[in-house]
C-alpha positions as CSV (number, residue, x, y, z in Angstrom):
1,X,38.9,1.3,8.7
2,X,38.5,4.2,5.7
3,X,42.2,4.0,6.0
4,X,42.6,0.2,4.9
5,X,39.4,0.9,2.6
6,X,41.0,3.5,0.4
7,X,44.5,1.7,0.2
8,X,41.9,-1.4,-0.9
9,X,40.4,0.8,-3.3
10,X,43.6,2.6,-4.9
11,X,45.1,-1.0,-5.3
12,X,42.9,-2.1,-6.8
13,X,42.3,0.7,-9.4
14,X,45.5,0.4,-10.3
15,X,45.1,-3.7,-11.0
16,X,42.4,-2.1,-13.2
17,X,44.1,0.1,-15.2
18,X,46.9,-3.1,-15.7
19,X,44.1,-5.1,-17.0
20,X,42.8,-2.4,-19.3
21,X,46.8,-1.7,-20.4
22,X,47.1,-5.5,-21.4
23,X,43.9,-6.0,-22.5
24,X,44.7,-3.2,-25.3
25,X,48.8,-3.6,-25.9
26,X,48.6,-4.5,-29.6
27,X,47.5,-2.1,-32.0
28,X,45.1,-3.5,-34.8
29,X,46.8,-4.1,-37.5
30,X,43.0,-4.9,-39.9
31,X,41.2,-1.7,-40.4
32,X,37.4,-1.6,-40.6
33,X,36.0,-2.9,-44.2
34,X,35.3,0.2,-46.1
35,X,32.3,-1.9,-48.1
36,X,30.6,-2.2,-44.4
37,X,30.1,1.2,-44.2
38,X,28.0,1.4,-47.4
39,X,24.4,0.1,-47.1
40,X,24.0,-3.4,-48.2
41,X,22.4,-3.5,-51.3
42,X,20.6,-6.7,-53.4
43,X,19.3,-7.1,-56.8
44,X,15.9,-7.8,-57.4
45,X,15.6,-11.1,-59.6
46,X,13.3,-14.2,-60.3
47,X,15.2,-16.8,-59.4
48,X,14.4,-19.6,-61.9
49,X,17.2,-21.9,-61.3
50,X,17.1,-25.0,-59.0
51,X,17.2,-23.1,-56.4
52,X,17.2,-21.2,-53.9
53,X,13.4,-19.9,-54.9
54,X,12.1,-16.8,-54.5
55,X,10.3,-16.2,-50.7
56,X,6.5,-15.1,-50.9
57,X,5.6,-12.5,-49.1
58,X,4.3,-13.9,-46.0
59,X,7.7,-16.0,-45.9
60,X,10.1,-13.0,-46.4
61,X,8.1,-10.9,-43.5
62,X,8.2,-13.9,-41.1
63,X,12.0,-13.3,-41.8
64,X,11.9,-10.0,-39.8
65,X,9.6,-10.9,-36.9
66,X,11.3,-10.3,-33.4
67,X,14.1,-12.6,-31.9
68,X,13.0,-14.7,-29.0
69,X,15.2,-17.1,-27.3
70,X,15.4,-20.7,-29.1
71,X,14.2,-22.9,-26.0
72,X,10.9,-20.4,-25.0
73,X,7.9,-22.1,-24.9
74,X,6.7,-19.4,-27.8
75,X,9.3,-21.1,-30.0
76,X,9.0,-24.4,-28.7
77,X,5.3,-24.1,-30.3
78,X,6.6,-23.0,-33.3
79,X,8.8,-26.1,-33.3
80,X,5.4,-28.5,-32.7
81,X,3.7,-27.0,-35.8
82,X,6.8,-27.0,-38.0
83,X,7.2,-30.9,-37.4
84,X,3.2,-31.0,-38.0
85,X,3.9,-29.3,-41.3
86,X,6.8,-31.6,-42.3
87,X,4.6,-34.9,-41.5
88,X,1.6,-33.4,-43.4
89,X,3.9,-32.5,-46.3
90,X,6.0,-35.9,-46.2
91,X,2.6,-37.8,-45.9
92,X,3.9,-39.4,-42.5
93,X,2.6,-40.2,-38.9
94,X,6.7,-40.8,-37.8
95,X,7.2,-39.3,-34.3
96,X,11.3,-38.7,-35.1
97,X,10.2,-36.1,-37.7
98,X,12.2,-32.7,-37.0
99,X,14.5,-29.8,-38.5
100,X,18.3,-30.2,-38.9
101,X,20.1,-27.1,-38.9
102,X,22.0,-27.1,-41.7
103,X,21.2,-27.2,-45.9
104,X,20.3,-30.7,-47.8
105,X,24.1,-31.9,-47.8
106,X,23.6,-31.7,-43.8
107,X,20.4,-33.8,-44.2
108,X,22.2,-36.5,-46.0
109,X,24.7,-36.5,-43.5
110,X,22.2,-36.6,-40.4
111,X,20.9,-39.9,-42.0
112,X,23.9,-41.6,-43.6
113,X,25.9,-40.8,-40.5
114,X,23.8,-42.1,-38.3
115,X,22.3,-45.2,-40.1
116,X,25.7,-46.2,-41.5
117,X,28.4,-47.5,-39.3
118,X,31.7,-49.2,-40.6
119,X,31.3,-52.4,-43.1
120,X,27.8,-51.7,-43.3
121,X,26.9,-52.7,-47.2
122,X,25.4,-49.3,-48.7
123,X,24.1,-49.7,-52.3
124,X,23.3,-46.2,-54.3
125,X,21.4,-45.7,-57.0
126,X,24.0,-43.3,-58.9
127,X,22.2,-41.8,-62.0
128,X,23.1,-38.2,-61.4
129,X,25.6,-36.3,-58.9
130,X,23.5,-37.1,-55.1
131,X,24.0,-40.5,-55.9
132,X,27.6,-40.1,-55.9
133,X,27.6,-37.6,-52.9
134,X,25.8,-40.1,-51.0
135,X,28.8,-42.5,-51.7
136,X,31.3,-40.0,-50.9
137,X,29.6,-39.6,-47.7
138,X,29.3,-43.0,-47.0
139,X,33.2,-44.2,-48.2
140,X,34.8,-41.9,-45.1
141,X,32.0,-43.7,-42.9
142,X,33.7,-46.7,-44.0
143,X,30.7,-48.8,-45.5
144,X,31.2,-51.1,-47.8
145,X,30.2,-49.4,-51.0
146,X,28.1,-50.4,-54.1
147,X,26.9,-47.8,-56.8
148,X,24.4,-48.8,-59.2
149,X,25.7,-46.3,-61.8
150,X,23.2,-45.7,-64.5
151,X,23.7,-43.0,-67.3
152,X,22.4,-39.9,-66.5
153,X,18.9,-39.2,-67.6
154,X,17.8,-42.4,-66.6
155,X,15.9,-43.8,-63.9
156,X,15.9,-47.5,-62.0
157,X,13.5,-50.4,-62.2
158,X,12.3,-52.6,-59.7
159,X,14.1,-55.3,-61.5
160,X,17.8,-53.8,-61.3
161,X,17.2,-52.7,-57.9
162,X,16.1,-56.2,-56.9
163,X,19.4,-57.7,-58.5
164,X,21.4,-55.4,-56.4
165,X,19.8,-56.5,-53.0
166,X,20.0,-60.0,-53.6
167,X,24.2,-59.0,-54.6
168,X,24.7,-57.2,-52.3
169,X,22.8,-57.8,-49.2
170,X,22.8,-53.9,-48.1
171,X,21.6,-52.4,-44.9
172,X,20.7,-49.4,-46.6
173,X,19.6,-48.7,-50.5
174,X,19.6,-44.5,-51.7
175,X,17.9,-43.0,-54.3
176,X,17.1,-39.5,-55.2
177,X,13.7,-38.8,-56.0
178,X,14.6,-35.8,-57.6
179,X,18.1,-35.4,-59.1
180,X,18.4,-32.0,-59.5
181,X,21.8,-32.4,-61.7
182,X,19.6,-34.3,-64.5
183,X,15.9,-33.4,-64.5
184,X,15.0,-37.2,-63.5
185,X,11.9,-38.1,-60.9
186,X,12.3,-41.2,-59.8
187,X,9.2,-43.8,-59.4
188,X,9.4,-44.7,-55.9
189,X,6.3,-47.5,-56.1
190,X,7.5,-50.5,-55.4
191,X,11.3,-50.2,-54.1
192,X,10.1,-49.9,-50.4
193,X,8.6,-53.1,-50.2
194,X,11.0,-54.5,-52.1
195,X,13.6,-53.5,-50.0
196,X,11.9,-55.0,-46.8
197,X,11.8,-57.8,-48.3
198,X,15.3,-58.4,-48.1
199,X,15.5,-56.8,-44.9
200,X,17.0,-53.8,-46.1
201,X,16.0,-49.9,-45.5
202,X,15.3,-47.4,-47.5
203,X,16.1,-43.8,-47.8
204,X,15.0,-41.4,-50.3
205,X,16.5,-37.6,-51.1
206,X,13.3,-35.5,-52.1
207,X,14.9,-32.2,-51.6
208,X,14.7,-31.2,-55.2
209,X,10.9,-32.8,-55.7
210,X,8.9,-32.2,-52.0
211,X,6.2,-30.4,-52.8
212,X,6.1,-30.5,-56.4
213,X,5.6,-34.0,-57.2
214,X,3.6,-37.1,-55.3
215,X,5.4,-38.6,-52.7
216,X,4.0,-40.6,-49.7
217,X,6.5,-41.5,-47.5
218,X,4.5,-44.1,-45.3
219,X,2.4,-45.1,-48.0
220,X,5.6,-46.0,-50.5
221,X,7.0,-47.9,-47.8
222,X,9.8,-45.4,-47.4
223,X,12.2,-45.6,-44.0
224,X,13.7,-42.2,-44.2
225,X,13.5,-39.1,-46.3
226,X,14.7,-35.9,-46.3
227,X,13.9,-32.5,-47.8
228,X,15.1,-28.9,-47.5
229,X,14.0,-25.4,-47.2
230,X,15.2,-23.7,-50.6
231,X,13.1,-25.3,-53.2
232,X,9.3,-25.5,-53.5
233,X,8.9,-24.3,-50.0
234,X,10.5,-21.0,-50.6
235,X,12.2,-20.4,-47.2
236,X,15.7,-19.3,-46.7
237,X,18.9,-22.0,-47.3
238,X,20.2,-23.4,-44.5
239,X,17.8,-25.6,-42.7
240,X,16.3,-29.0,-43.7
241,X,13.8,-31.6,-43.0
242,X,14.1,-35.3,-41.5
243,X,12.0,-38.0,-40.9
244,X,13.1,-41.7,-39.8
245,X,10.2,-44.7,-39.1
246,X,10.3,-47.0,-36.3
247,X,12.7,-49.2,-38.1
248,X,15.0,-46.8,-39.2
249,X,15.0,-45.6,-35.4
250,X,15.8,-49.1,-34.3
251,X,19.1,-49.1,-36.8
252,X,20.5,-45.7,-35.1
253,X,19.1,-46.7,-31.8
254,X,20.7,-50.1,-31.5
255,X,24.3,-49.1,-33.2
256,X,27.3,-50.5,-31.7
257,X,29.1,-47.7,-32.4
258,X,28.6,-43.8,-32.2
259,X,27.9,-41.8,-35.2
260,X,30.7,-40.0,-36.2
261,X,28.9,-36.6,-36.3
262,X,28.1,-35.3,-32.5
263,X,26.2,-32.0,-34.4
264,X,24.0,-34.4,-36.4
265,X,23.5,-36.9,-34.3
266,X,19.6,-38.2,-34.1
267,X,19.3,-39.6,-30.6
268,X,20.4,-35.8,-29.2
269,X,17.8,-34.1,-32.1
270,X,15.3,-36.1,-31.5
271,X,15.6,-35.1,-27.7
272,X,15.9,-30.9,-28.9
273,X,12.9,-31.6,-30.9
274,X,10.5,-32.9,-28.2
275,X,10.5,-36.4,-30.1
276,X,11.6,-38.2,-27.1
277,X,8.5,-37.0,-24.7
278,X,8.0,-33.8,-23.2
279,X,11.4,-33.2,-21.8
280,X,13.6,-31.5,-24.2
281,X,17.5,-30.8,-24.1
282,X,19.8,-28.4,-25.3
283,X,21.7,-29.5,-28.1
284,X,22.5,-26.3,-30.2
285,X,20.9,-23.0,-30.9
286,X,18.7,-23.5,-33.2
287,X,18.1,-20.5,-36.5
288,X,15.0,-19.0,-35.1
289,X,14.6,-16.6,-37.7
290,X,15.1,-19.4,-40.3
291,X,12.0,-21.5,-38.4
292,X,10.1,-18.8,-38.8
293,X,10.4,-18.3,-42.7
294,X,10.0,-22.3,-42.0
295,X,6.7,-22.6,-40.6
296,X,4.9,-19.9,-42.6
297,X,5.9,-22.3,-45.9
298,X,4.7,-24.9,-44.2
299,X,1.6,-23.2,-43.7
300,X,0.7,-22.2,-47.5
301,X,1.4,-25.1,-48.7
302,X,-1.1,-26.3,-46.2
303,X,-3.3,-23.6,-46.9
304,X,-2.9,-24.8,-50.6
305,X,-3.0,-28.5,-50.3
306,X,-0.4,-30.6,-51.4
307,X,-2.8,-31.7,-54.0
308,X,-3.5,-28.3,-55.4
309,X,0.6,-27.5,-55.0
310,X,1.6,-30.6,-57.3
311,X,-1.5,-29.7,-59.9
312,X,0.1,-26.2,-60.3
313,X,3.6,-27.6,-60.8
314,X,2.2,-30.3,-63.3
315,X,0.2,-27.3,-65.2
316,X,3.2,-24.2,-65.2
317,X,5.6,-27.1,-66.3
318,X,3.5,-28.5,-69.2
319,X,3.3,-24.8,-70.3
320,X,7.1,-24.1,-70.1
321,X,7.9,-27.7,-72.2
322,X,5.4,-26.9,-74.8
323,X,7.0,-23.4,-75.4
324,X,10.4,-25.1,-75.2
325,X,9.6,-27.6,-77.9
326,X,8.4,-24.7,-80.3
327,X,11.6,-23.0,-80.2
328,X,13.1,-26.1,-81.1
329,X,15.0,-27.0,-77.8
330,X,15.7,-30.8,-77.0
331,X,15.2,-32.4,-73.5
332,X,18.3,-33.8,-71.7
333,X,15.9,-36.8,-70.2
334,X,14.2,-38.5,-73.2
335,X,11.3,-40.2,-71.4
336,X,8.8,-37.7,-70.8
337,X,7.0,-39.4,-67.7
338,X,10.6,-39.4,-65.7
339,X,11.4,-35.6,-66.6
340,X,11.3,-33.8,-63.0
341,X,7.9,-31.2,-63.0
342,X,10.3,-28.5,-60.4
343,X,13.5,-28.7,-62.6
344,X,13.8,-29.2,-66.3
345,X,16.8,-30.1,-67.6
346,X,17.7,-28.8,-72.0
347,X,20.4,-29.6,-74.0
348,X,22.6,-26.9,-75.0
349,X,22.0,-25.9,-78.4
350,X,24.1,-26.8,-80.6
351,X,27.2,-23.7,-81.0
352,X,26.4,-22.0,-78.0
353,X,28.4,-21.5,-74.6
354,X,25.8,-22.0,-72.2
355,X,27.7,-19.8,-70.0
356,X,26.7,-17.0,-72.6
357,X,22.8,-17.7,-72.2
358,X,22.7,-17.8,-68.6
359,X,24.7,-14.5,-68.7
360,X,22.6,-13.0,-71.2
361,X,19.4,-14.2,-69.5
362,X,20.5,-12.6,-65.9
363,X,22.1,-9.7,-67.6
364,X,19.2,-8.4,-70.0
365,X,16.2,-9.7,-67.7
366,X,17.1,-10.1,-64.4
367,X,16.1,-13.8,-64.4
368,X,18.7,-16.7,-63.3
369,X,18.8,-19.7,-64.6
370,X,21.9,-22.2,-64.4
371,X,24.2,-24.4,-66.1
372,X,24.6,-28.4,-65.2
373,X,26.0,-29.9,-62.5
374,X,28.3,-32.9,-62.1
375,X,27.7,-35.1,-65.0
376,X,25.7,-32.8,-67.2
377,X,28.4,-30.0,-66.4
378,X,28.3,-28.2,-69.9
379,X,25.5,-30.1,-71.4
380,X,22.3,-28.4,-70.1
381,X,20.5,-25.6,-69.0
382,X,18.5,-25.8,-65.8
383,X,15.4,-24.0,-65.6
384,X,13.6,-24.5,-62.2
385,X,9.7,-23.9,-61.6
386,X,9.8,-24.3,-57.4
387,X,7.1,-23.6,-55.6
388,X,5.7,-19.6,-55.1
389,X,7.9,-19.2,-58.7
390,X,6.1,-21.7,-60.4
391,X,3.2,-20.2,-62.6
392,X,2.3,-19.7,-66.1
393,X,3.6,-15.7,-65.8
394,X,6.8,-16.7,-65.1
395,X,7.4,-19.8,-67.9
396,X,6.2,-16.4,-70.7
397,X,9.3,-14.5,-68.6
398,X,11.7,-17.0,-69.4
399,X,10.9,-18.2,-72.3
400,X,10.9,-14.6,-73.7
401,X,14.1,-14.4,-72.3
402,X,15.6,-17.5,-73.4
403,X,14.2,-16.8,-77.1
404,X,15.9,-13.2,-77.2
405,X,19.5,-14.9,-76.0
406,X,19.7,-17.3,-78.8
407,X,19.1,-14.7,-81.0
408,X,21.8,-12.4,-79.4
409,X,24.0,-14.8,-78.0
410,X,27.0,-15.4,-80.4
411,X,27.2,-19.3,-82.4
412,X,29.9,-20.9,-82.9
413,X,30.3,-22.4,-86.9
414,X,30.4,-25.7,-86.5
């Protein structure tokens, strides 16, 4: 028997030692990175552009906080208070409230892809570059597509929204209550009604106003909105926030066909998020670390109150347009009650590369700021006041900063 054990034994050594040969016949032909040997090093900055936003404190230390398994019923708590946060800061009582993994683009996705299915009538408001994302989105779905392009810097009335539901007949109507390319806040009174009235949802983008501005997602009559993590709420990109009402939930619910995303689609979320009962099911593994930095934003602006949180915005912004005025800088949107309080959109003066301010603003102050995006590529400078960044002590920063770059910064003779 110790015979037939060591012949057992020495065969299957040697089996071993073949594995080990072919698991290690190629030599590697990549070396190791030499930067990854070098501590990893980051600037410290204010981050005044439309975001991402500084973290406060309490958000960057929740960043560090032990690992724990993404389906433990320590993080499944966390998960219950993060969707209580995201109801109390939406101003909703919808159960299918919940975190997508995945940045604002992945938000618009979750709720075009699964509200939208093929020759579906989908009418945008396009005054600024989500509007026409959203269409993008929505032309590989294969709705049927109708943009209610408006020059940007402007903002729709009830009136022109009311002509395109009666033309139209959509399923689904968008608009941005923030655009973020043009400085515009959108009035949202009104259009939910509206829209039910000709039996037509509505869906709202609020990631670059959510905390910063009014909005009252029940209240305003709105069907589904969406929000993300980088802006006022000062967590880390990555992750946003849903919500769909009982109507919207009968649209995905009763599709005849599946949405064309299996990663974003709501009926499996809604079941990783505990908004289906008490039973929850895998789906993916969710960013823990990410849901912490979530919840503790969550919490301060609780802490706060939304009230308080939109006050402050109001107040820091007033300060930074006043200064902004005085130096003689125009405003890209001409009707002051429409210009967005977290973002503030200025014409480039006159002469100047606004690649050379931005530059000279980061360079010589360690403060960002940004150029335009989409259609006011070129045209503006974007100064953004979200959240934790948005006080009085940082307008004085920036506007130091800004005045010493158009003294500096060279002018082109026109």
């Amino acid at each position: 028997m110790f015979r037939m054990l060591a012949k057992a034994s020495v065969t299957l050594d040697s089996r071993a030692a073949g594995w080990i040969q072919t698991m290690g016949s190629h030599q590697l032909l990549v070396p190791p990175p030499e930067a990854l040997s070098k501590p990893l090093s980051v600037p410290t900055r204010l981050l005044l552009s439309p975001g991402p936003s500084n973290l406060a404190p309490r958000v960057l230390a929740a960043g560090s906080l032990r690992m724990i398994g993404h389906m433990q019923k320590e993080m499944l708590q966390i998960m219950e208070e993060i969707k209580q946060g995201i109801q109390y800061v939406f101003q909703t009582r919808n159960p299918l409230t919940l975190v997508v993994s995945g940045s604002g683009h992945c938000a618009m996705e979750t709720a075009l892809f699964n509200l939208l299915e093929p020759g579906d009538s989908f009418l945008i408001g396009t005054n600024g570059i989500w509007g026409m994302r959203a269409a993008e989105i929505a032309d590989r779905i294969g709705a049927r597509v109708h943009q209610m392009i408006k020059k940007p810097g402007e903002h729709y009335t009830l009136q022109e929204v009311e002509e395109g539901l009666a033309q139209h007949k959509p399923v689904l109507l968008f608009l941005a209550h923030g655009e973020s390319s043009t400085g515009v806040v959108q009035p949202l009174d009104g259009f939910g009604e509206l829209c039910h009235r000709y039996q037509c949802l509505f869906l709202v983008d609020s990631v670059a106003s959510l905390g910063g501005v009014p909005i009252y997602m029940d209240q305003q009559g709105i069907d589904i909105m969406y929000a993300s993590s980088q802006k006022v709420l000062n967590a880390p990109p990555g992750i946003s926030l849903i919500s769909f009402n009982d109507k919207a939930k009968f649209k995905v619910y009763s599709r005849k066909t599946k949405p064309v995303s299996f990663y974003t689609d709501i009926k499996y979320l809604a079941k990783l998020w505990g908004c289906e009962g008490k039973t929850r099911v895998i789906h993916h593994t969710t960013p823990v670390t990410s849901l912490y930095c979530l919840r503790e934003s969550l919490a301060l602006i609780a802490e706060q109150g939304l009230e308080n949180c939109w006050r402050r915005h109001r107040e820091a912004t007033a300060h930074l347009h006043k200064h902004l005025q005085e130096m003689g800088l125009k405003f890209f949107v001409k009707d002051p009650e429409i210009r967005l309080p977290t973002i503030t959109t200025v014409i480039v003066p006159a002469g100047y590369n606004w690649r050379d301010i931005v530059s000279y603003v980061l360079d010589h102050f360690s403060i960002e700021i940004s150029g335009g995006l989409g259609p006011t590529e070129e045209k503006v400078l974007r100064i953004g006041l979200l959240g934790y960044n948005a006080t009085t002590e940082n307008v004085d920063r920036v506007v130091e900063a800004l005045r010493e770059a158009l003294q500096r910064c060279p002018k082109n003779k026109l």
